[in-house]
XYZ file of N, CA and C in Angstrom:
804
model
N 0.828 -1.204 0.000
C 0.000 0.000 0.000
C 0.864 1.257 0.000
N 1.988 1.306 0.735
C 2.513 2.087 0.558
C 3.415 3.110 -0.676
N 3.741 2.001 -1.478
C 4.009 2.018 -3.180
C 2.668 2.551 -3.732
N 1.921 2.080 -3.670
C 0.924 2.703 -4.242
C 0.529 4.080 -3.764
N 0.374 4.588 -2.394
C 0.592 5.833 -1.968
C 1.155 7.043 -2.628
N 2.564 6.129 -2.878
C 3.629 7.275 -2.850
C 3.213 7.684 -4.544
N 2.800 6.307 -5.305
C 2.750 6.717 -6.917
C 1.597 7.865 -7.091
N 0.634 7.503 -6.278
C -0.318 8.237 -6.173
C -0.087 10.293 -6.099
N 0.818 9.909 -5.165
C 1.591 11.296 -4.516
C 2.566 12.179 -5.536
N 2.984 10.753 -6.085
C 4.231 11.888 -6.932
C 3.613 12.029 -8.258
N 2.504 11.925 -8.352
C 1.769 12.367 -9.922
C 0.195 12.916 -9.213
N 0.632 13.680 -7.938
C -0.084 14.920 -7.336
C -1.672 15.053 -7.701
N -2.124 13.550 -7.186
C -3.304 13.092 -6.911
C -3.854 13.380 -6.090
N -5.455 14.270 -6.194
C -5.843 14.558 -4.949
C -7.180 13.597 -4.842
N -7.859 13.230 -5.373
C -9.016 12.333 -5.408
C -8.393 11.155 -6.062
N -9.239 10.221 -5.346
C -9.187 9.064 -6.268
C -10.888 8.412 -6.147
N -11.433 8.439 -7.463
C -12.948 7.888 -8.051
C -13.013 6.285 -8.207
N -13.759 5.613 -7.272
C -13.298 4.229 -6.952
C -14.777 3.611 -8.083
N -14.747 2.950 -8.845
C -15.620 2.665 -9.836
C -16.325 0.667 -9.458
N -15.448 0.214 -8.551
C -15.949 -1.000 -8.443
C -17.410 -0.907 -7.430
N -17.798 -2.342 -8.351
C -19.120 -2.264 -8.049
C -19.082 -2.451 -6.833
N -18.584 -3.666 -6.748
C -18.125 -4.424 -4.845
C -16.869 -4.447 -4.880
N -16.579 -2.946 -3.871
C -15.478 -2.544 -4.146
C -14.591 -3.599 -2.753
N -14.812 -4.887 -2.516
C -13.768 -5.496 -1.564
C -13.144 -6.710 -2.528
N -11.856 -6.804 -1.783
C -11.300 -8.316 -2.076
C -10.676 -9.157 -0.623
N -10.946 -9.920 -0.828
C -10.517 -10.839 0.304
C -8.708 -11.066 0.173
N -8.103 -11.348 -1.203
C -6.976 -11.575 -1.302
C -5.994 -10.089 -1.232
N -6.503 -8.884 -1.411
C -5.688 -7.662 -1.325
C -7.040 -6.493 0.205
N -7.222 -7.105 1.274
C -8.065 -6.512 2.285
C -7.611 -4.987 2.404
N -6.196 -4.682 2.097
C -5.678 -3.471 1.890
C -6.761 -2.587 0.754
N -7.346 -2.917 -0.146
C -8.485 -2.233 -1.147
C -9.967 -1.906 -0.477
N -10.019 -2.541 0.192
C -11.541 -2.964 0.644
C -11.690 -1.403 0.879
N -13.092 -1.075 0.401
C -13.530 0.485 0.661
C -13.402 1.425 1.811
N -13.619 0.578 3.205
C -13.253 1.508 3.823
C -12.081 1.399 4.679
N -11.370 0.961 3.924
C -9.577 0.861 4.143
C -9.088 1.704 3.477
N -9.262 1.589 2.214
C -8.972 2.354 1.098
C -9.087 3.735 1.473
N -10.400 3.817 2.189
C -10.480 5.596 2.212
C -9.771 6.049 3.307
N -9.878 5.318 4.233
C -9.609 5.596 5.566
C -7.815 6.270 5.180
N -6.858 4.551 4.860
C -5.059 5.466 4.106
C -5.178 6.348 3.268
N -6.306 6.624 2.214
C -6.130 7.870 1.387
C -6.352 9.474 2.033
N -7.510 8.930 3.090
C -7.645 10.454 4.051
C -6.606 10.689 4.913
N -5.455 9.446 5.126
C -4.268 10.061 6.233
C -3.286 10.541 5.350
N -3.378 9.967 4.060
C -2.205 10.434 3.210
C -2.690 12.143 2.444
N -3.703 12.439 2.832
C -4.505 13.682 2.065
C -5.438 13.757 1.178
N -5.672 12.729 0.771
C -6.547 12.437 -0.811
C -7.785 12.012 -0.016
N -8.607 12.523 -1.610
C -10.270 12.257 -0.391
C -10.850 10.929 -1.881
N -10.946 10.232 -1.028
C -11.961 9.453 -1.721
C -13.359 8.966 -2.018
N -13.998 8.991 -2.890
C -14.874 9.307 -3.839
C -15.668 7.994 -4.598
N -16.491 6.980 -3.534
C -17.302 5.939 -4.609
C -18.232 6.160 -5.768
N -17.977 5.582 -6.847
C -18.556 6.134 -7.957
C -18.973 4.253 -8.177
N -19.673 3.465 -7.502
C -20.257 2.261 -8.085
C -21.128 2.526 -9.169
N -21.600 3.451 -9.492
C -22.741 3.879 -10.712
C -22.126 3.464 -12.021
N -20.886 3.676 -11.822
C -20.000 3.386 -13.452
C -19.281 2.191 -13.663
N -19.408 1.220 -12.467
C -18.606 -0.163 -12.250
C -19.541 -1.425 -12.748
N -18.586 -2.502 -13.830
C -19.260 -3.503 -14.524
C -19.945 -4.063 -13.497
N -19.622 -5.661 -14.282
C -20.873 -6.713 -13.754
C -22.196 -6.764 -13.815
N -22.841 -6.334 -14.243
C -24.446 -6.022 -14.447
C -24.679 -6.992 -15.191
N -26.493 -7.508 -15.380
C -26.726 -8.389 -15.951
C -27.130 -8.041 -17.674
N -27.395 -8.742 -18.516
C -27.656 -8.091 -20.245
C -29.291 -7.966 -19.994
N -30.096 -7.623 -20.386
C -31.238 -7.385 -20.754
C -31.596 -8.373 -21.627
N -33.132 -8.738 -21.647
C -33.563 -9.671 -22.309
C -33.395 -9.361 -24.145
N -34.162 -8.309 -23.989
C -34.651 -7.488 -25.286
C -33.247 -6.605 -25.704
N -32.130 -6.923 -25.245
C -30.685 -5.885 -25.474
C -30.696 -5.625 -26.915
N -30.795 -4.011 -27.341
C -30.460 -3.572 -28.576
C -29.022 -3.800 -29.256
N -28.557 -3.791 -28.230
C -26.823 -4.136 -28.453
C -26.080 -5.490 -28.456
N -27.128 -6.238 -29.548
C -26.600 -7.359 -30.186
C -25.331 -7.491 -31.030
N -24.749 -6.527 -31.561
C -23.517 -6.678 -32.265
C -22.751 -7.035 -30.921
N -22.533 -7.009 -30.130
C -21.616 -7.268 -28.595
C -21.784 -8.698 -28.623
N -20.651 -9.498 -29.107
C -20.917 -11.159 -28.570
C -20.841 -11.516 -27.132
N -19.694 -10.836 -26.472
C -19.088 -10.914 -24.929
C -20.732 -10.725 -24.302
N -20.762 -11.320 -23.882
C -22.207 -11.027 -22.819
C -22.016 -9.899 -21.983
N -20.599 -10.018 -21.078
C -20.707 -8.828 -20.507
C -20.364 -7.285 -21.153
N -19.745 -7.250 -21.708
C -19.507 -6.035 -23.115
C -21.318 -5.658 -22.894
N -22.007 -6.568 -23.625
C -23.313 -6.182 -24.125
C -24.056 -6.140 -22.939
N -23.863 -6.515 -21.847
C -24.585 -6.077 -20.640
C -24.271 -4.681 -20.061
N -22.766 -4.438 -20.380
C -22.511 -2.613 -19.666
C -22.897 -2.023 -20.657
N -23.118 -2.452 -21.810
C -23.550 -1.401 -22.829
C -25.137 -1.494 -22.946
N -26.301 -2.251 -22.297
C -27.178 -1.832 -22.002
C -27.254 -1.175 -20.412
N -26.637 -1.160 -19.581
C -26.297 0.141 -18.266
C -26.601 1.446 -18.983
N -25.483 1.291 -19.930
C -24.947 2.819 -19.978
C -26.631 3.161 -20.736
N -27.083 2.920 -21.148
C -28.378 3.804 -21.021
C -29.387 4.126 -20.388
N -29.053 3.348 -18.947
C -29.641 4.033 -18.042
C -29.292 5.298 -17.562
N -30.276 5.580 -16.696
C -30.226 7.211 -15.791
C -28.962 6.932 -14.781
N -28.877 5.721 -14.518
C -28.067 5.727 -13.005
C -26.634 5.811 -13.468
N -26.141 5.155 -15.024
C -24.918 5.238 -15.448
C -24.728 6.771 -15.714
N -26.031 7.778 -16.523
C -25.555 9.006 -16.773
C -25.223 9.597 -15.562
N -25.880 9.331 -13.958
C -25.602 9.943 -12.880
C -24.515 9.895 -12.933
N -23.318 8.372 -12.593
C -22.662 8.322 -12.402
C -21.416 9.088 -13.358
N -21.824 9.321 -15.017
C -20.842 10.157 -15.504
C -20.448 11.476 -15.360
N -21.992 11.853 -14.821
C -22.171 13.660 -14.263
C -21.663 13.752 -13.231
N -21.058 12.686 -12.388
C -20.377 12.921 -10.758
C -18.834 12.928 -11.347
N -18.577 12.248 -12.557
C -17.360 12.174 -12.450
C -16.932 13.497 -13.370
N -17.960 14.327 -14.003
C -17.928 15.382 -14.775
C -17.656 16.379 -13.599
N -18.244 16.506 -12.781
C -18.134 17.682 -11.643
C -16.737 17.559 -10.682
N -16.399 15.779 -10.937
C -14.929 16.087 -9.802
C -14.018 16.542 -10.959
N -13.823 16.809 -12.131
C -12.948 17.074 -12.626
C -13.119 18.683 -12.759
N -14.258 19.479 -12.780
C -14.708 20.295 -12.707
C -13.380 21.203 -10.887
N -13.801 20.309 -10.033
C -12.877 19.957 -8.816
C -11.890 20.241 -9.250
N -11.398 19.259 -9.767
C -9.764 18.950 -9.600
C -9.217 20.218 -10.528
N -10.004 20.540 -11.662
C -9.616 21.533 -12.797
C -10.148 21.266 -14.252
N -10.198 22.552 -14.501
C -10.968 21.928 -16.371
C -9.859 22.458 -17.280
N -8.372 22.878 -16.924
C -7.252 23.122 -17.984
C -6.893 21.148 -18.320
N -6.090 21.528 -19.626
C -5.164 20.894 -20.000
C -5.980 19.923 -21.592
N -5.812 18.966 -21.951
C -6.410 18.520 -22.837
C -6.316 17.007 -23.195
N -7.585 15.992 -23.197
C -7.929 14.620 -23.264
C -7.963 14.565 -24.401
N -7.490 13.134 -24.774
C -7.542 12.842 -26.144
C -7.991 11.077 -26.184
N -9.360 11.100 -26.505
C -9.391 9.713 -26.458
C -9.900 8.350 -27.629
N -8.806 7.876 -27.210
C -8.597 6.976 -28.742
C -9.573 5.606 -28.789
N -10.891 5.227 -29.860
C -11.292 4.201 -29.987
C -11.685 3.338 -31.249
N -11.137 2.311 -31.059
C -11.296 1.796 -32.800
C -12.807 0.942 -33.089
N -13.503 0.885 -32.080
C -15.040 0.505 -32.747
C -15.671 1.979 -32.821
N -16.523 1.741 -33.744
C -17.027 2.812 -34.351
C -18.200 3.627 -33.529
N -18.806 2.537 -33.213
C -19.735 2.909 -32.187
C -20.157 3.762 -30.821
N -18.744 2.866 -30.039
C -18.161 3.251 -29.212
C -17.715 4.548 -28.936
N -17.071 4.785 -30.188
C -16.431 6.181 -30.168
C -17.229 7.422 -30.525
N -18.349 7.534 -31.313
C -19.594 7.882 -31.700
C -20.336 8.192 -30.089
N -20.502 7.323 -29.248
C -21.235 7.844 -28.337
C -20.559 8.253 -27.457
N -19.336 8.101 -27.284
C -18.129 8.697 -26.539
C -18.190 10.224 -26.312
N -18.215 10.795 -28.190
C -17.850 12.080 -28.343
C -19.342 12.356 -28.218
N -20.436 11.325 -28.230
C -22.384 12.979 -28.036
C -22.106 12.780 -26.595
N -21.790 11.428 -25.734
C -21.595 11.795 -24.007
C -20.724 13.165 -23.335
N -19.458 13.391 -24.216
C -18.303 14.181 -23.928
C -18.239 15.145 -24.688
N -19.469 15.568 -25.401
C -19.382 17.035 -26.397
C -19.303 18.362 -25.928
N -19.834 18.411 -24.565
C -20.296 19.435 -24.476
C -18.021 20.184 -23.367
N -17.647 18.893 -23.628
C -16.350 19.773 -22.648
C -15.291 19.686 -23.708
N -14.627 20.734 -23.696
C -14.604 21.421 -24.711
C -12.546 20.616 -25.047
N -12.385 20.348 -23.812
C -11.122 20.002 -23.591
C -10.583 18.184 -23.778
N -11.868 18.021 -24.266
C -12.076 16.679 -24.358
C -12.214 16.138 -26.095
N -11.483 15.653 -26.713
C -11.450 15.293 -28.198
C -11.566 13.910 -28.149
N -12.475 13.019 -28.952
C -12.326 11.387 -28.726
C -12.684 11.232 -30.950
N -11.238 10.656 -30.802
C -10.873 9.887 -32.106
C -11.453 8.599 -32.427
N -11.951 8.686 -32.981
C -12.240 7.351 -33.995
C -10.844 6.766 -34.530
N -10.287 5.944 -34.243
C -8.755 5.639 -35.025
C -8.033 4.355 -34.059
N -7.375 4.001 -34.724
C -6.363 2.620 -34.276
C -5.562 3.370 -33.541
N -5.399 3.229 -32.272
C -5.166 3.543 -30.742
C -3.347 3.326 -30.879
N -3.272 2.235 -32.239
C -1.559 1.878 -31.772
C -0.435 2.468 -32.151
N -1.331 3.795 -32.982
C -0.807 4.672 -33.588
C -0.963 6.214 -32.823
N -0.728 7.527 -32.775
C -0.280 8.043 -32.265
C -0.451 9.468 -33.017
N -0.909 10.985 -32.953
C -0.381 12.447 -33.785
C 1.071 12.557 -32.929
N 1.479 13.255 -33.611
C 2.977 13.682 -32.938
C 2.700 14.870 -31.737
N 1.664 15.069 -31.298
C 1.252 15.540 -30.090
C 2.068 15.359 -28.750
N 2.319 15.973 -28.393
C 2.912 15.546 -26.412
C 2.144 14.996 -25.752
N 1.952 14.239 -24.965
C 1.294 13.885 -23.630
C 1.818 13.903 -22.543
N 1.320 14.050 -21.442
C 2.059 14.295 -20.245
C 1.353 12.164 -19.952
N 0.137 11.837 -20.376
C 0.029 10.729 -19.680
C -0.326 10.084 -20.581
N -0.686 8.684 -20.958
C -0.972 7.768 -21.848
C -1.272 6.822 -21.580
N -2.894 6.280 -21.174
C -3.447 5.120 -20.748
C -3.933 4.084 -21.815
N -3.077 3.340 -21.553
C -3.802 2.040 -23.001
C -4.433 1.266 -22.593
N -6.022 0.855 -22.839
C -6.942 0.532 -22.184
C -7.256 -1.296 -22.734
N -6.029 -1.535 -22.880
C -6.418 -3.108 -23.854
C -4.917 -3.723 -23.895
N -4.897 -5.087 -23.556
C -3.820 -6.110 -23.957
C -2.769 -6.245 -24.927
N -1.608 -5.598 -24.961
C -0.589 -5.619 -25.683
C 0.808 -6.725 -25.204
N 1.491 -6.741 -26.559
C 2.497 -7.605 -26.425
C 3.600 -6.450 -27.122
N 3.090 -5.836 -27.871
C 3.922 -4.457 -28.944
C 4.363 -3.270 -27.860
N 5.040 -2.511 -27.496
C 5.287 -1.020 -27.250
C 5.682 -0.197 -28.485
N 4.083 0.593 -28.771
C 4.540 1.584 -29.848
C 5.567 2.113 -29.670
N 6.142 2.235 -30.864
C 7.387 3.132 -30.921
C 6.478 5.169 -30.895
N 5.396 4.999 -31.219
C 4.335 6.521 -31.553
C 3.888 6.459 -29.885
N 3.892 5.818 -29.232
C 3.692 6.341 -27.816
C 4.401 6.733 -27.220
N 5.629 5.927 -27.540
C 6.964 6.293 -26.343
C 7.057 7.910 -27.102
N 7.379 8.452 -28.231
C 7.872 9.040 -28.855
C 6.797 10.397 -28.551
N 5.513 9.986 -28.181
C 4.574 10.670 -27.716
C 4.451 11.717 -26.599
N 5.289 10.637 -25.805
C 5.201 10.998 -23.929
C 6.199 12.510 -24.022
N 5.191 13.845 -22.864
C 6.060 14.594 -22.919
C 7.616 14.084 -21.641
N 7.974 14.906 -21.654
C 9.588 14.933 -20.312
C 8.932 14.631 -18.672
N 8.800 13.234 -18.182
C 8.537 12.830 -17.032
C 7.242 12.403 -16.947
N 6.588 12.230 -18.908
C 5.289 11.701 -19.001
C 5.068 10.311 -18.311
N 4.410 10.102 -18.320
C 3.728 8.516 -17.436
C 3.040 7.942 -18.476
N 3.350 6.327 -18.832
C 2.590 5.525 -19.348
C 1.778 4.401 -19.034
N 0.347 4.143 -18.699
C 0.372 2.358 -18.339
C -0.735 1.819 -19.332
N 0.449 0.448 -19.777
C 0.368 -0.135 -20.356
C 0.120 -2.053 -19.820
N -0.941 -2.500 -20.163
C -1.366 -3.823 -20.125
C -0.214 -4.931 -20.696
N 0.410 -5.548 -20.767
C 1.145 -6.302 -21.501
C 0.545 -7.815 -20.928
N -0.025 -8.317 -21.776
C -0.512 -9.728 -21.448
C -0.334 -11.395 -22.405
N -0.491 -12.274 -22.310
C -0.090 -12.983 -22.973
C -1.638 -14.162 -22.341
N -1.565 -15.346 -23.464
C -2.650 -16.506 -23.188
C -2.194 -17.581 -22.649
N -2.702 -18.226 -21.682
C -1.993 -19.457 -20.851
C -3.435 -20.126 -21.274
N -3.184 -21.805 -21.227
C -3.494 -22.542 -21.935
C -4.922 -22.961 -20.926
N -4.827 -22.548 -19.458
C -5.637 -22.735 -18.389
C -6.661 -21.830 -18.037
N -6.757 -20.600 -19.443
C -7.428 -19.659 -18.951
C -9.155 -19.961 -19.351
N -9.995 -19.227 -18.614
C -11.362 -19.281 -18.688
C -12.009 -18.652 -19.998
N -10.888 -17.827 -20.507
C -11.771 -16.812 -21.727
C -10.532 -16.675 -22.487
N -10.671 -17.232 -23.685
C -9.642 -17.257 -24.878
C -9.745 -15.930 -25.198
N -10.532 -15.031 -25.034
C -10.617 -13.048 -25.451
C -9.944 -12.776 -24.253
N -9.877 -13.265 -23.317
C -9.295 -12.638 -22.477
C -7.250 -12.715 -22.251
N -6.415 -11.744 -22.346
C -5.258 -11.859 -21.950
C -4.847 -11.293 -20.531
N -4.292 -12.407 -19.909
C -3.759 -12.202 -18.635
C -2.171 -11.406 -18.821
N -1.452 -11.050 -17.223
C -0.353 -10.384 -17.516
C -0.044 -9.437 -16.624
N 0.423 -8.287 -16.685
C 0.948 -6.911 -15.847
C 0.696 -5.935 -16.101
N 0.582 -4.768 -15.626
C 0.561 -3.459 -15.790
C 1.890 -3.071 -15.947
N 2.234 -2.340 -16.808
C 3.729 -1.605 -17.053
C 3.249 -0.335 -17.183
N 4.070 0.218 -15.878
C 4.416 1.382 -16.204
C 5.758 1.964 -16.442
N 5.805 2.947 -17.339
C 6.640 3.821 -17.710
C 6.844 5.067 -17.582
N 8.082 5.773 -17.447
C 8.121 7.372 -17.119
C 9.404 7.846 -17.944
N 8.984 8.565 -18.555
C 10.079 9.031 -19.153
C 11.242 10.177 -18.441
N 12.049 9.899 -18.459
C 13.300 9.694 -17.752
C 14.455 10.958 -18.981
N 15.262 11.810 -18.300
C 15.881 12.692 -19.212
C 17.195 11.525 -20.244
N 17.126 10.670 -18.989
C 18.594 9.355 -20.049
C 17.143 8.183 -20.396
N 16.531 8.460 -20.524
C 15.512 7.028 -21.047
C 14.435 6.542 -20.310
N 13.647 5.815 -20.675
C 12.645 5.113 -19.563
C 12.739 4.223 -18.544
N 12.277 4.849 -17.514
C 12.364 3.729 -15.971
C 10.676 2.992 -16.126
N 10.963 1.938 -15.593
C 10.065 1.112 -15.953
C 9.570 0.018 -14.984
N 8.463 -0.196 -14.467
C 8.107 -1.141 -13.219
C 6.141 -1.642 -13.800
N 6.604 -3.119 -12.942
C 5.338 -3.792 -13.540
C 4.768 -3.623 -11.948
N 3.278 -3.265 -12.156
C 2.944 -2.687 -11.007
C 1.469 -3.247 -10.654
N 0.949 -4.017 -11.323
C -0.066 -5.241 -10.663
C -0.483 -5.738 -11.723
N -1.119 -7.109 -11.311
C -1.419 -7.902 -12.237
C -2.499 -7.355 -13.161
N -3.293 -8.501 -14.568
C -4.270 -7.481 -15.123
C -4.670 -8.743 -15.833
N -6.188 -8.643 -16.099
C -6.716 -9.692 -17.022
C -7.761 -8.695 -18.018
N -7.751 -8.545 -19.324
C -8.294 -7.548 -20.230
C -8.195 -8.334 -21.756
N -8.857 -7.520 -22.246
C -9.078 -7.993 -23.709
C -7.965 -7.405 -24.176
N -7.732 -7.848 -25.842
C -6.600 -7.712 -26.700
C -6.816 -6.333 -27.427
N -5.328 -5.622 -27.271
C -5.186 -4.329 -27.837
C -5.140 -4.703 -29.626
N -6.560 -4.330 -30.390
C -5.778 -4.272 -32.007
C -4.497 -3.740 -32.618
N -4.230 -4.207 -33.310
C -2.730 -3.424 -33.675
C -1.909 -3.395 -32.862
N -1.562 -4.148 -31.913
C -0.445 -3.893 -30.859
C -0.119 -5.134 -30.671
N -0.223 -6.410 -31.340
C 0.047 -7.939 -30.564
C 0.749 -8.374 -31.906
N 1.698 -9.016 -31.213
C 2.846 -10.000 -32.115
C 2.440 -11.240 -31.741
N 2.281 -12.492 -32.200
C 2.312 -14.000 -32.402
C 3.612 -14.100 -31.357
N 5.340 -13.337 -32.221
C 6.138 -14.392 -32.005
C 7.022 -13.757 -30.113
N 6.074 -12.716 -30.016
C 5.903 -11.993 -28.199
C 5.662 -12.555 -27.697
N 4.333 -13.521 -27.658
C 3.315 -14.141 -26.612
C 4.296 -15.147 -26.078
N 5.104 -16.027 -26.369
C 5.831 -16.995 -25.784
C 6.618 -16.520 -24.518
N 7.806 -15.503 -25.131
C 8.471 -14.914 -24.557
C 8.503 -13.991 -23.241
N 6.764 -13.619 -23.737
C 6.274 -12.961 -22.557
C 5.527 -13.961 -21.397
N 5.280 -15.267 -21.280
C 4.435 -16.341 -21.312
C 5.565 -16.314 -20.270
N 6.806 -16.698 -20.566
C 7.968 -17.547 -19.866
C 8.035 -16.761 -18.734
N 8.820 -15.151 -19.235
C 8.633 -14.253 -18.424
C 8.016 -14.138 -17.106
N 6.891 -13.936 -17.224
C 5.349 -13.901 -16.281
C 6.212 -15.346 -15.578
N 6.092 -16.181 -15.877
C 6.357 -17.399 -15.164
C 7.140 -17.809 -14.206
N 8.077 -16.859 -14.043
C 9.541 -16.479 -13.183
C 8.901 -16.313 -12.168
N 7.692 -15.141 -12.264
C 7.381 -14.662 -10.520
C 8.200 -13.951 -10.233
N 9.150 -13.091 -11.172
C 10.036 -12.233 -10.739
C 10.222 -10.754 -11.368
N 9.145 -10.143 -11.431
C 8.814 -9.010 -12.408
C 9.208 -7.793 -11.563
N 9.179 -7.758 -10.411
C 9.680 -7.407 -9.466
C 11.239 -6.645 -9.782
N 12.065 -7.204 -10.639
C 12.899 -7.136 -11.236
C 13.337 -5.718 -11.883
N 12.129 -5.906 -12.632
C 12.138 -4.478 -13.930
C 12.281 -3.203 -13.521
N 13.361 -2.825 -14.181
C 13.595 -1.279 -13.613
C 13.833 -0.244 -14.769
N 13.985 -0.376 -16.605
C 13.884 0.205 -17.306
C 13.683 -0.695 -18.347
N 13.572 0.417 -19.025
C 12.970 -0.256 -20.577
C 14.250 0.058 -21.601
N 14.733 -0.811 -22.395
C 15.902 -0.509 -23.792
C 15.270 -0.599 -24.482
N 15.608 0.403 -25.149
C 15.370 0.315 -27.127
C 16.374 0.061 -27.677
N 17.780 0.004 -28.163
C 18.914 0.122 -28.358
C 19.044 -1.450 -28.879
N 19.585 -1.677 -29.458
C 20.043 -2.836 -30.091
C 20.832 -3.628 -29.415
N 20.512 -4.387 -28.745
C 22.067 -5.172 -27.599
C 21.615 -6.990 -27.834
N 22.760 -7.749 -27.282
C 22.464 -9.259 -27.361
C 21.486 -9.487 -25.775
N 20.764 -10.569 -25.970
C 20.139 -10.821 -24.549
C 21.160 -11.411 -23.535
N 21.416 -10.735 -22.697
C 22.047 -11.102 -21.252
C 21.214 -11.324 -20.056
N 21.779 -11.532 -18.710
C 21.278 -12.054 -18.063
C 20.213 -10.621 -17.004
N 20.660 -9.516 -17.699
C 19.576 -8.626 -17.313
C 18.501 -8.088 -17.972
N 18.195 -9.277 -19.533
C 16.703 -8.969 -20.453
C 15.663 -9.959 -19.256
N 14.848 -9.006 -18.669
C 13.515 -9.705 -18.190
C 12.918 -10.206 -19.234
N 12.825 -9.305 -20.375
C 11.860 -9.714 -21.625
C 12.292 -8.874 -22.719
N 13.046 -9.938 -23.492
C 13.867 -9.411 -24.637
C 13.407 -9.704 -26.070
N 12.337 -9.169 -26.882
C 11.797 -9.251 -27.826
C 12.557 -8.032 -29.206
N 12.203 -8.837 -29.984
C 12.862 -7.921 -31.361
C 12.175 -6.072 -30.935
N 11.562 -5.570 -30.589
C 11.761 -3.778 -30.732
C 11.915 -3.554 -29.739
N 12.086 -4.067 -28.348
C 12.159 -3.925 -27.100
C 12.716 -4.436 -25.886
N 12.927 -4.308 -24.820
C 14.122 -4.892 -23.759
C 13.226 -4.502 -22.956
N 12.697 -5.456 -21.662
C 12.535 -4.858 -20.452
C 13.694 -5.441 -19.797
N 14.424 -4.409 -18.914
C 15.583 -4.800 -18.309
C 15.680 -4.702 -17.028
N 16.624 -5.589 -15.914
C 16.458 -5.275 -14.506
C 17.738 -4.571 -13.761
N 18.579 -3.667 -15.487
C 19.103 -2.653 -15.228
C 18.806 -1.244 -15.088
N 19.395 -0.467 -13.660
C 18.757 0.893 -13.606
C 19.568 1.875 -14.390
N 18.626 3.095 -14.650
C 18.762 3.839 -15.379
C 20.221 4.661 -15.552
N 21.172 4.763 -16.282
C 22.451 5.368 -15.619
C 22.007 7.029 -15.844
N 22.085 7.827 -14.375
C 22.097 9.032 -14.566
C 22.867 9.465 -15.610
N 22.427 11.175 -15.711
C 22.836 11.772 -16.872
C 24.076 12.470 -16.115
């Protein structure tokens, strides 16, 4: 909890909007809601349940939103036309209102649909742009942050190249084990990244089970990353190489455009 604190802290978080439906777990009791709030109010941050916007819901008999095979896909997407989901987007419209309405969102989606009701939900703020477009690609724009919301095995070279000076990235990196419950589904880590004035520092920072990023997955990754995961030692990772080198005994995960390494960054 305390790692998580501090990440929280040094990217000068003052709320945090908790979206699970049942927001406890038995295996991490450190989350459970009113734990959660209780360390976020000693550390300064006020926390904020927003269950109105958290999955699991059941599909509707009569669901208009038959193109959705995933049952649950097509069950949050009959929510969201309820009143109680728009509540819940108008609460999260007003804490940002809170926190501040400078700076500028950019949000990337490659079903068509999706992104269509994205931008009539999010029209009216003005700071808010949502693209229709393949997510694995990138404008030569800055970002200070970059959330990829789907299963990769790829690190764009248009994201890294994206991030402004001490930008933050997290990224899903997942792979398929042969034991899993949902072949759509890829298991795996959260990677994050920060860009760094000599390069990216880099730490895998909890586990993650999510669907597959389009345009971002290699065939001949998934192995490599498979083995990886398998160590139990991710723990390890402390930057990311781009640079062309042979695999030694400090590639965590050494794939043709990329190195995660459990060498630290050499100051400048």
């Amino acid at each position: 909890m305390g790692e998580f604190i501090a990440l929280l802290q040094s990217a000068t978080i003052t709320i945090i909007g908790d979206v699970r439906r049942f927001p406890g777990s038995r295996r991490y009791p450190q989350y459970n809601q009113s734990t959660l709030a209780d360390t976020l109010a000693t550390a300064g941050m006020d926390y904020v349940a927003l269950a109105d916007l958290g999955g699991r819901r059941e599909p509707r008999p009569d669901s208009p939103h038959t193109a959705w095979r995933n049952p649950s896909f097509r069950a949050y997407a009959d929510y969201m036309d309820t009143e109680a989901f728009r509540q819940g987007v108008d609460r999260i419209i007003t804490l940002a209102g809170i926190v501040g309405a400078s700076g500028y969102v950019l949000g990337v989606e490659i079903d068509p649909e999706l992104a269509a009701r994205a931008r009539e939900n999010l029209s009216h703020l003005l700071q808010v742009e949502i693209s229709h477009a393949d997510g694995s690609t990138l404008s030569p724009v800055e970002f200070d942050a970059i959330f990829v919301n789907a299963g990769v095995t790829e690190l764009k070279h248009g994201w890294l190249e994206a991030l402004a000076p001490r930008g933050r990235m997290l990224v899903p990196l997942t792979t398929h084990f042969d034991n899993a419950q949902n072949a759509e589904v890829g298991l795996g880590k959260i990677l994050k990244l920060v860009r760094r004035p000599n390069g990216f520092s880099a730490q895998l920072i909890s586990d993650v089970g999510i669907y597959n990023c389009t345009g971002a997955r290699a065939i001949e990754t998934h192995e490599a990353l498979r083995i990886s995961l398998a160590r139990d030692d991710a723990d390890a990772v402390q930057s990311l190489r781009l640079d062309a080198h042979k695999v030694d005994s400090n590639c965590w995960l050494h794939t043709h455009s990329f190195c995660l390494s459990t060498l630290k960054l050499v100051p400048c």
